[in-house]
GROMACS .gro file of C-alpha atoms in nm:
model
  396
    1UNK     CA    1   0.009  -0.020   0.008
    2UNK     CA    2   0.079   0.340  -0.131
    3UNK     CA    3  -0.009   0.695  -0.088
    4UNK     CA    4   0.208   0.854  -0.322
    5UNK     CA    5  -0.002   0.981  -0.614
    6UNK     CA    6   0.338   1.055  -0.811
    7UNK     CA    7   0.588   0.794  -0.877
    8UNK     CA    8   0.885   0.788  -0.630
    9UNK     CA    9   1.207   0.534  -0.519
   10UNK     CA   10   1.004   0.334  -0.270
   11UNK     CA   11   0.765   0.260  -0.591
   12UNK     CA   12   1.022   0.169  -0.813
   13UNK     CA   13   1.169  -0.053  -0.569
   14UNK     CA   14   0.815  -0.239  -0.521
   15UNK     CA   15   0.740  -0.217  -0.862
   16UNK     CA   16   1.081  -0.427  -0.924
   17UNK     CA   17   0.984  -0.646  -0.682
   18UNK     CA   18   0.676  -0.737  -0.799
   19UNK     CA   19   0.813  -0.783  -1.141
   20UNK     CA   20   1.022  -1.063  -1.002
   21UNK     CA   21   0.782  -1.232  -0.763
   22UNK     CA   22   0.557  -1.273  -1.049
   23UNK     CA   23   0.762  -1.489  -1.224
   24UNK     CA   24   0.763  -1.735  -0.927
   25UNK     CA   25   0.360  -1.747  -0.846
   26UNK     CA   26   0.374  -1.436  -0.611
   27UNK     CA   27   0.109  -1.156  -0.741
   28UNK     CA   28   0.195  -0.806  -0.606
   29UNK     CA   29  -0.086  -0.595  -0.580
   30UNK     CA   30  -0.094  -0.218  -0.533
   31UNK     CA   31  -0.367  -0.040  -0.351
   32UNK     CA   32  -0.305   0.334  -0.369
   33UNK     CA   33  -0.534   0.663  -0.428
   34UNK     CA   34  -0.839   0.660  -0.684
   35UNK     CA   35  -0.796   0.885  -0.984
   36UNK     CA   36  -0.597   0.880  -1.284
   37UNK     CA   37  -0.271   0.943  -1.078
   38UNK     CA   38   0.061   0.882  -1.215
   39UNK     CA   39   0.159   0.607  -0.994
   40UNK     CA   40  -0.146   0.456  -1.103
   41UNK     CA   41  -0.101   0.452  -1.492
   42UNK     CA   42   0.283   0.371  -1.392
   43UNK     CA   43   0.207   0.065  -1.214
   44UNK     CA   44  -0.089  -0.070  -1.438
   45UNK     CA   45   0.149   0.041  -1.764
   46UNK     CA   46   0.382  -0.314  -1.651
   47UNK     CA   47   0.015  -0.555  -1.598
   48UNK     CA   48   0.044  -0.484  -1.260
   49UNK     CA   49  -0.336  -0.469  -1.060
   50UNK     CA   50  -0.387  -0.146  -0.880
   51UNK     CA   51  -0.671  -0.167  -0.613
   52UNK     CA   52  -0.786   0.176  -0.573
   53UNK     CA   53  -0.888   0.346  -0.221
   54UNK     CA   54  -1.074   0.637  -0.120
   55UNK     CA   55  -0.783   0.695   0.126
   56UNK     CA   56  -0.796   1.079   0.300
   57UNK     CA   57  -0.515   1.274   0.253
   58UNK     CA   58  -0.291   1.342   0.599
   59UNK     CA   59  -0.043   1.511   0.726
   60UNK     CA   60   0.240   1.385   0.973
   61UNK     CA   61   0.379   1.504   1.305
   62UNK     CA   62   0.630   1.690   1.030
   63UNK     CA   63   0.537   1.947   0.768
   64UNK     CA   64   0.664   1.883   0.452
   65UNK     CA   65   0.955   2.124   0.463
   66UNK     CA   66   1.085   1.897   0.751
   67UNK     CA   67   1.163   2.176   0.966
   68UNK     CA   68   0.959   2.185   1.295
   69UNK     CA   69   0.608   2.043   1.364
   70UNK     CA   70   0.250   2.050   1.237
   71UNK     CA   71   0.019   2.194   1.519
   72UNK     CA   72  -0.157   1.948   1.771
   73UNK     CA   73  -0.451   2.066   1.569
   74UNK     CA   74  -0.318   1.927   1.239
   75UNK     CA   75  -0.203   1.643   1.439
   76UNK     CA   76  -0.521   1.531   1.620
   77UNK     CA   77  -0.732   1.626   1.305
   78UNK     CA   78  -0.551   1.338   1.156
   79UNK     CA   79  -0.740   1.056   1.412
   80UNK     CA   80  -1.072   1.036   1.206
   81UNK     CA   81  -0.944   1.028   0.873
   82UNK     CA   82  -0.694   0.725   1.002
   83UNK     CA   83  -1.007   0.542   1.087
   84UNK     CA   84  -1.182   0.606   0.727
   85UNK     CA   85  -0.850   0.482   0.583
   86UNK     CA   86  -0.852   0.201   0.782
   87UNK     CA   87  -1.246   0.143   0.737
   88UNK     CA   88  -1.175   0.164   0.358
   89UNK     CA   89  -0.821  -0.102   0.362
   90UNK     CA   90  -1.048  -0.348   0.554
   91UNK     CA   91  -1.262  -0.424   0.267
   92UNK     CA   92  -0.988  -0.440   0.071
   93UNK     CA   93  -0.767  -0.671   0.246
   94UNK     CA   94  -0.986  -0.938   0.302
   95UNK     CA   95  -0.870  -1.052  -0.113
   96UNK     CA   96  -0.545  -1.099  -0.007
   97UNK     CA   97  -0.302  -1.316   0.138
   98UNK     CA   98  -0.022  -1.085   0.307
   99UNK     CA   99  -0.109  -0.699   0.348
  100UNK     CA  100   0.257  -0.510   0.295
  101UNK     CA  101   0.279  -0.153   0.391
  102UNK     CA  102   0.544   0.039   0.180
  103UNK     CA  103   0.516   0.399   0.295
  104UNK     CA  104   0.558   0.577   0.608
  105UNK     CA  105   0.179   0.705   0.653
  106UNK     CA  106   0.057   0.399   0.582
  107UNK     CA  107   0.261   0.131   0.830
  108UNK     CA  108  -0.026   0.206   1.108
  109UNK     CA  109  -0.343   0.145   0.885
  110UNK     CA  110  -0.232  -0.159   0.736
  111UNK     CA  111  -0.191  -0.310   1.086
  112UNK     CA  112  -0.473  -0.239   1.216
  113UNK     CA  113  -0.709  -0.294   0.910
  114UNK     CA  114  -0.477  -0.648   0.874
  115UNK     CA  115  -0.534  -0.756   1.229
  116UNK     CA  116  -0.954  -0.641   1.220
  117UNK     CA  117  -0.920  -0.835   0.872
  118UNK     CA  118  -0.768  -1.127   1.015
  119UNK     CA  119  -0.442  -1.139   0.753
  120UNK     CA  120  -0.066  -1.105   0.848
  121UNK     CA  121   0.108  -0.764   0.800
  122UNK     CA  122   0.448  -0.628   0.711
  123UNK     CA  123   0.595  -0.326   0.755
  124UNK     CA  124   0.855  -0.218   0.505
  125UNK     CA  125   1.095   0.062   0.620
  126UNK     CA  126   1.223   0.308   0.365
  127UNK     CA  127   1.290   0.611   0.608
  128UNK     CA  128   1.509   0.791   0.884
  129UNK     CA  129   1.246   0.928   1.113
  130UNK     CA  130   1.431   1.233   1.310
  131UNK     CA  131   1.416   1.104   1.737
  132UNK     CA  132   1.129   1.173   1.901
  133UNK     CA  133   0.738   1.116   1.847
  134UNK     CA  134   0.767   0.980   1.497
  135UNK     CA  135   1.017   0.747   1.561
  136UNK     CA  136   0.818   0.603   1.855
  137UNK     CA  137   0.486   0.537   1.656
  138UNK     CA  138   0.675   0.366   1.384
  139UNK     CA  139   0.844   0.135   1.667
  140UNK     CA  140   0.511   0.117   1.760
  141UNK     CA  141   0.366   0.007   1.429
  142UNK     CA  142   0.626  -0.250   1.390
  143UNK     CA  143   0.621  -0.345   1.724
  144UNK     CA  144   0.223  -0.477   1.642
  145UNK     CA  145   0.316  -0.545   1.319
  146UNK     CA  146   0.373  -0.920   1.245
  147UNK     CA  147   0.704  -0.835   1.068
  148UNK     CA  148   0.903  -0.587   0.900
  149UNK     CA  149   1.206  -0.536   0.690
  150UNK     CA  150   1.445  -0.283   0.713
  151UNK     CA  151   1.624  -0.124   0.398
  152UNK     CA  152   1.939  -0.044   0.553
  153UNK     CA  153   2.101  -0.123   0.908
  154UNK     CA  154   2.083   0.261   0.980
  155UNK     CA  155   1.708   0.215   0.903
  156UNK     CA  156   1.705  -0.130   1.132
  157UNK     CA  157   1.878   0.100   1.438
  158UNK     CA  158   1.681   0.362   1.490
  159UNK     CA  159   1.371   0.136   1.644
  160UNK     CA  160   1.313  -0.001   1.991
  161UNK     CA  161   1.408  -0.312   2.145
  162UNK     CA  162   1.076  -0.465   2.045
  163UNK     CA  163   1.065  -0.368   1.684
  164UNK     CA  164   1.389  -0.446   1.602
  165UNK     CA  165   1.313  -0.849   1.726
  166UNK     CA  166   1.081  -0.845   1.447
  167UNK     CA  167   1.259  -0.649   1.186
  168UNK     CA  168   1.529  -0.782   0.947
  169UNK     CA  169   1.738  -0.617   0.739
  170UNK     CA  170   1.691  -0.683   0.346
  171UNK     CA  171   1.924  -0.425   0.133
  172UNK     CA  172   1.736  -0.243  -0.181
  173UNK     CA  173   1.875  -0.481  -0.483
  174UNK     CA  174   1.935  -0.340  -0.852
  175UNK     CA  175   1.798  -0.517  -1.197
  176UNK     CA  176   2.147  -0.552  -1.351
  177UNK     CA  177   2.001  -0.647  -1.699
  178UNK     CA  178   1.826  -0.279  -1.716
  179UNK     CA  179   2.116  -0.132  -1.505
  180UNK     CA  180   2.394  -0.272  -1.694
  181UNK     CA  181   2.729  -0.097  -1.853
  182UNK     CA  182   2.729   0.013  -2.211
  183UNK     CA  183   2.840   0.252  -2.444
  184UNK     CA  184   2.726   0.628  -2.370
  185UNK     CA  185   2.460   0.775  -2.638
  186UNK     CA  186   2.627   1.070  -2.757
  187UNK     CA  187   2.300   1.242  -2.816
  188UNK     CA  188   2.234   1.202  -2.425
  189UNK     CA  189   2.594   1.341  -2.296
  190UNK     CA  190   2.533   1.612  -2.544
  191UNK     CA  191   2.182   1.696  -2.302
  192UNK     CA  192   2.349   1.677  -1.963
  193UNK     CA  193   2.629   1.893  -2.097
  194UNK     CA  194   2.748   2.237  -2.284
  195UNK     CA  195   3.056   2.047  -2.343
  196UNK     CA  196   3.087   1.689  -2.340
  197UNK     CA  197   3.434   1.662  -2.355
  198UNK     CA  198   3.458   1.788  -1.982
  199UNK     CA  199   3.418   1.530  -1.715
  200UNK     CA  200   3.074   1.514  -1.620
  201UNK     CA  201   2.937   1.431  -1.293
  202UNK     CA  202   2.566   1.404  -1.198
  203UNK     CA  203   2.301   1.391  -0.934
  204UNK     CA  204   1.973   1.180  -0.963
  205UNK     CA  205   1.696   1.233  -0.731
  206UNK     CA  206   1.464   1.464  -0.551
  207UNK     CA  207   1.592   1.836  -0.523
  208UNK     CA  208   1.547   1.838  -0.146
  209UNK     CA  209   1.723   2.025   0.098
  210UNK     CA  210   1.836   1.689   0.256
  211UNK     CA  211   2.033   1.622  -0.055
  212UNK     CA  212   2.324   1.802  -0.014
  213UNK     CA  213   2.288   1.905  -0.372
  214UNK     CA  214   2.405   2.265  -0.287
  215UNK     CA  215   2.706   2.130  -0.122
  216UNK     CA  216   2.785   1.950  -0.422
  217UNK     CA  217   2.763   2.243  -0.645
  218UNK     CA  218   2.982   2.463  -0.405
  219UNK     CA  219   3.252   2.172  -0.403
  220UNK     CA  220   3.239   2.142  -0.801
  221UNK     CA  221   3.283   2.532  -0.878
  222UNK     CA  222   3.577   2.520  -0.656
  223UNK     CA  223   3.728   2.257  -0.839
  224UNK     CA  224   3.658   2.453  -1.115
  225UNK     CA  225   3.877   2.716  -0.965
  226UNK     CA  226   4.121   2.553  -0.897
  227UNK     CA  227   4.110   2.443  -1.299
  228UNK     CA  228   3.950   2.125  -1.336
  229UNK     CA  229   3.709   2.113  -1.612
  230UNK     CA  230   3.391   1.949  -1.480
  231UNK     CA  231   3.035   1.988  -1.516
  232UNK     CA  232   2.768   1.905  -1.345
  233UNK     CA  233   2.398   1.751  -1.435
  234UNK     CA  234   2.110   1.782  -1.175
  235UNK     CA  235   1.849   1.505  -1.317
  236UNK     CA  236   1.501   1.538  -1.067
  237UNK     CA  237   1.256   1.788  -0.904
  238UNK     CA  238   1.133   1.861  -0.492
  239UNK     CA  239   0.905   1.601  -0.380
  240UNK     CA  240   0.833   1.900  -0.171
  241UNK     CA  241   0.662   2.181  -0.254
  242UNK     CA  242   0.981   2.413  -0.222
  243UNK     CA  243   1.033   2.664  -0.504
  244UNK     CA  244   1.255   2.881  -0.276
  245UNK     CA  245   1.516   2.589  -0.230
  246UNK     CA  246   1.481   2.493  -0.628
  247UNK     CA  247   1.580   2.850  -0.720
  248UNK     CA  248   1.860   2.902  -0.452
  249UNK     CA  249   2.010   2.614  -0.601
  250UNK     CA  250   1.998   2.753  -0.956
  251UNK     CA  251   2.143   3.102  -0.854
  252UNK     CA  252   2.450   2.886  -0.658
  253UNK     CA  253   2.513   2.718  -0.983
  254UNK     CA  254   2.512   3.052  -1.158
  255UNK     CA  255   2.738   3.194  -0.982
  256UNK     CA  256   2.938   2.852  -0.875
  257UNK     CA  257   2.978   2.694  -1.201
  258UNK     CA  258   2.863   2.944  -1.456
  259UNK     CA  259   2.770   2.774  -1.789
  260UNK     CA  260   2.892   2.485  -1.635
  261UNK     CA  261   2.598   2.307  -1.497
  262UNK     CA  262   2.233   2.183  -1.618
  263UNK     CA  263   1.932   2.161  -1.464
  264UNK     CA  264   1.718   1.849  -1.597
  265UNK     CA  265   1.336   1.748  -1.532
  266UNK     CA  266   1.281   1.381  -1.409
  267UNK     CA  267   1.361   1.124  -1.663
  268UNK     CA  268   1.253   0.774  -1.752
  269UNK     CA  269   1.598   0.664  -1.907
  270UNK     CA  270   1.784   0.636  -1.597
  271UNK     CA  271   2.026   0.349  -1.728
  272UNK     CA  272   2.090   0.574  -2.050
  273UNK     CA  273   2.186   0.847  -1.812
  274UNK     CA  274   2.405   0.669  -1.567
  275UNK     CA  275   2.634   0.507  -1.854
  276UNK     CA  276   2.656   0.892  -2.036
  277UNK     CA  277   2.805   1.015  -1.694
  278UNK     CA  278   3.169   0.934  -1.540
  279UNK     CA  279   3.055   1.001  -1.179
  280UNK     CA  280   2.735   0.958  -1.004
  281UNK     CA  281   2.740   1.178  -0.670
  282UNK     CA  282   2.542   1.091  -0.374
  283UNK     CA  283   2.593   1.395  -0.101
  284UNK     CA  284   2.288   1.345   0.074
  285UNK     CA  285   2.281   1.414   0.471
  286UNK     CA  286   2.076   1.092   0.566
  287UNK     CA  287   1.993   0.832   0.296
  288UNK     CA  288   1.791   0.561   0.415
  289UNK     CA  289   1.960   0.345   0.152
  290UNK     CA  290   2.038   0.530  -0.199
  291UNK     CA  291   1.921   0.316  -0.456
  292UNK     CA  292   2.048   0.554  -0.731
  293UNK     CA  293   2.383   0.508  -0.621
  294UNK     CA  294   2.366   0.093  -0.640
  295UNK     CA  295   2.192   0.141  -0.992
  296UNK     CA  296   2.513   0.358  -1.091
  297UNK     CA  297   2.749   0.093  -0.928
  298UNK     CA  298   2.574  -0.192  -1.115
  299UNK     CA  299   2.590   0.051  -1.458
  300UNK     CA  300   2.994   0.082  -1.399
  301UNK     CA  301   2.950   0.408  -1.329
  302UNK     CA  302   3.202   0.506  -1.053
  303UNK     CA  303   3.012   0.658  -0.690
  304UNK     CA  304   3.081   0.978  -0.447
  305UNK     CA  305   2.895   0.912  -0.148
  306UNK     CA  306   2.854   1.091   0.165
  307UNK     CA  307   2.902   0.857   0.517
  308UNK     CA  308   2.557   0.867   0.601
  309UNK     CA  309   2.275   0.645   0.621
  310UNK     CA  310   2.180   0.351   0.411
  311UNK     CA  311   2.510   0.429   0.191
  312UNK     CA  312   2.763   0.282   0.420
  313UNK     CA  313   2.622  -0.033   0.353
  314UNK     CA  314   2.748  -0.050   0.001
  315UNK     CA  315   2.971   0.302  -0.075
  316UNK     CA  316   3.299   0.176   0.104
  317UNK     CA  317   3.589   0.394   0.050
  318UNK     CA  318   3.871   0.309  -0.241
  319UNK     CA  319   3.654  -0.010  -0.264
  320UNK     CA  320   3.337   0.068  -0.400
  321UNK     CA  321   3.320   0.433  -0.395
  322UNK     CA  322   3.461   0.739  -0.271
  323UNK     CA  323   3.367   0.854   0.028
  324UNK     CA  324   3.301   1.214   0.235
  325UNK     CA  325   3.195   1.348   0.549
  326UNK     CA  326   2.881   1.427   0.524
  327UNK     CA  327   2.760   1.794   0.500
  328UNK     CA  328   3.138   1.884   0.475
  329UNK     CA  329   3.214   2.087   0.173
  330UNK     CA  330   3.542   2.068   0.177
  331UNK     CA  331   3.597   1.677   0.247
  332UNK     CA  332   3.332   1.655  -0.034
  333UNK     CA  333   3.603   1.875  -0.263
  334UNK     CA  334   3.871   1.683  -0.164
  335UNK     CA  335   3.669   1.349  -0.252
  336UNK     CA  336   3.570   1.495  -0.617
  337UNK     CA  337   3.930   1.593  -0.673
  338UNK     CA  338   4.077   1.236  -0.602
  339UNK     CA  339   3.836   1.059  -0.763
  340UNK     CA  340   3.794   1.271  -1.092
  341UNK     CA  341   4.186   1.299  -1.138
  342UNK     CA  342   4.259   0.953  -1.068
  343UNK     CA  343   4.132   0.735  -1.412
  344UNK     CA  344   4.287   0.407  -1.261
  345UNK     CA  345   4.097   0.475  -0.934
  346UNK     CA  346   3.784   0.567  -1.059
  347UNK     CA  347   3.823   0.191  -1.302
  348UNK     CA  348   3.902  -0.039  -1.015
  349UNK     CA  349   3.626   0.135  -0.768
  350UNK     CA  350   3.397   0.038  -1.069
  351UNK     CA  351   3.469  -0.280  -1.148
  352UNK     CA  352   3.426  -0.379  -0.737
  353UNK     CA  353   3.113  -0.214  -0.736
  354UNK     CA  354   2.989  -0.392  -1.023
  355UNK     CA  355   3.091  -0.737  -0.944
  356UNK     CA  356   2.892  -0.660  -0.563
  357UNK     CA  357   2.595  -0.558  -0.727
  358UNK     CA  358   2.588  -0.884  -0.917
  359UNK     CA  359   2.668  -1.095  -0.618
  360UNK     CA  360   2.535  -0.934  -0.336
  361UNK     CA  361   2.262  -0.674  -0.424
  362UNK     CA  362   2.039  -0.804  -0.721
  363UNK     CA  363   1.669  -0.771  -0.716
  364UNK     CA  364   1.673  -1.129  -0.741
  365UNK     CA  365   1.835  -1.212  -0.438
  366UNK     CA  366   1.595  -0.938  -0.295
  367UNK     CA  367   1.261  -1.084  -0.414
  368UNK     CA  368   1.413  -1.437  -0.272
  369UNK     CA  369   1.424  -1.278   0.055
  370UNK     CA  370   1.063  -1.128   0.042
  371UNK     CA  371   0.926  -1.508  -0.115
  372UNK     CA  372   1.030  -1.586   0.263
  373UNK     CA  373   0.931  -1.375   0.436
  374UNK     CA  374   0.585  -1.368   0.237
  375UNK     CA  375   0.546  -1.791   0.321
  376UNK     CA  376   0.709  -1.730   0.670
  377UNK     CA  377   0.420  -1.525   0.742
  378UNK     CA  378   0.119  -1.757   0.556
  379UNK     CA  379   0.284  -2.039   0.784
  380UNK     CA  380   0.277  -1.831   1.115
  381UNK     CA  381  -0.083  -1.702   1.019
  382UNK     CA  382  -0.208  -2.083   0.910
  383UNK     CA  383  -0.120  -2.236   1.242
  384UNK     CA  384  -0.266  -1.939   1.476
  385UNK     CA  385  -0.606  -2.004   1.255
  386UNK     CA  386  -0.593  -2.414   1.376
  387UNK     CA  387  -0.474  -2.304   1.754
  388UNK     CA  388  -0.762  -2.098   1.747
  389UNK     CA  389  -1.043  -2.339   1.584
  390UNK     CA  390  -0.887  -2.606   1.829
  391UNK     CA  391  -0.980  -2.366   2.129
  392UNK     CA  392  -1.291  -2.291   2.017
  393UNK     CA  393  -1.402  -2.621   1.959
  394UNK     CA  394  -1.323  -2.674   2.379
  395UNK     CA  395  -1.042  -2.932   2.329
  396UNK     CA  396  -0.718  -2.671   2.394
   0.00000   0.00000   0.00000
């Protein structure tokens, strides 16, 4: 289940999983907002079932800016909305064997609806939640669910002790057929850079404050002033309504890298984008996993990444990437200079990362883990039903 009307990283992850599991006879259907939404169209284009739900829109403890908290009125007004969401969900989930929440805002809904409908629940955790009430609510939901999966050690470590006992880490997986090394398309490189002959760094994803894009612009601007001919391509759009921040990024890029940067809207040809760049940067401040970094590794592209969150699980300095201190422009500048100035280093870390992505972080391996979890939940649910019938017959 998701509340997303627009396609995001967690939706891509879930669809990748659904396509692989379909070949194993396991059907994943996506329940989400009704109406002709981009997420619904995108999901059904892959011949996957979409279950429309009349779900009221809600807010979390924090506003979309991530700063401060919503008012007490906003918080308590969510209770009747959540009750309506649970009621809408109960009628649907009885048609399915397992109820899987893929969205932070639906975890509580899924746990309650699944329990009332007599179905096992699985929560997939993709978020690093700031300490406080939100983290407590998430841990409580996990503790009440039948099982949970965290996409990284960083996501797992934020949970309380009881929730951890219900949770295991299953890393994201990459489709190594779609994301694989290949020859760069000159026309795409020309879209990404004003000078296709120059070194080209890309950042792909949401243009949000926590993604560290401003620091990357400052670092690459510093390298250009020192004589390094490097260009930057920023591919993506903000997930939050933060036009002022995006305008500030454009202003910073014009000042720091005049004529050597391009901003592009979200694209569907990400494999071709990755093959067309020299380095993929992930300067995020608190990245739950960082699937785009794994996709770059599977494409044979060297990665430079912050030492934050889930990136630490698979981007290891001088082995599968080059790592810098999160939020530190000077550290990022040194790391970028080190990578861009050493073709042999680029080749070596790209090769090691490519091998690990295929061996340890494939979508097939991730799908096997989920298939095992689903089957275990069904076995446990069947056992509980047998015990319940046994007790009701007065034989226990």
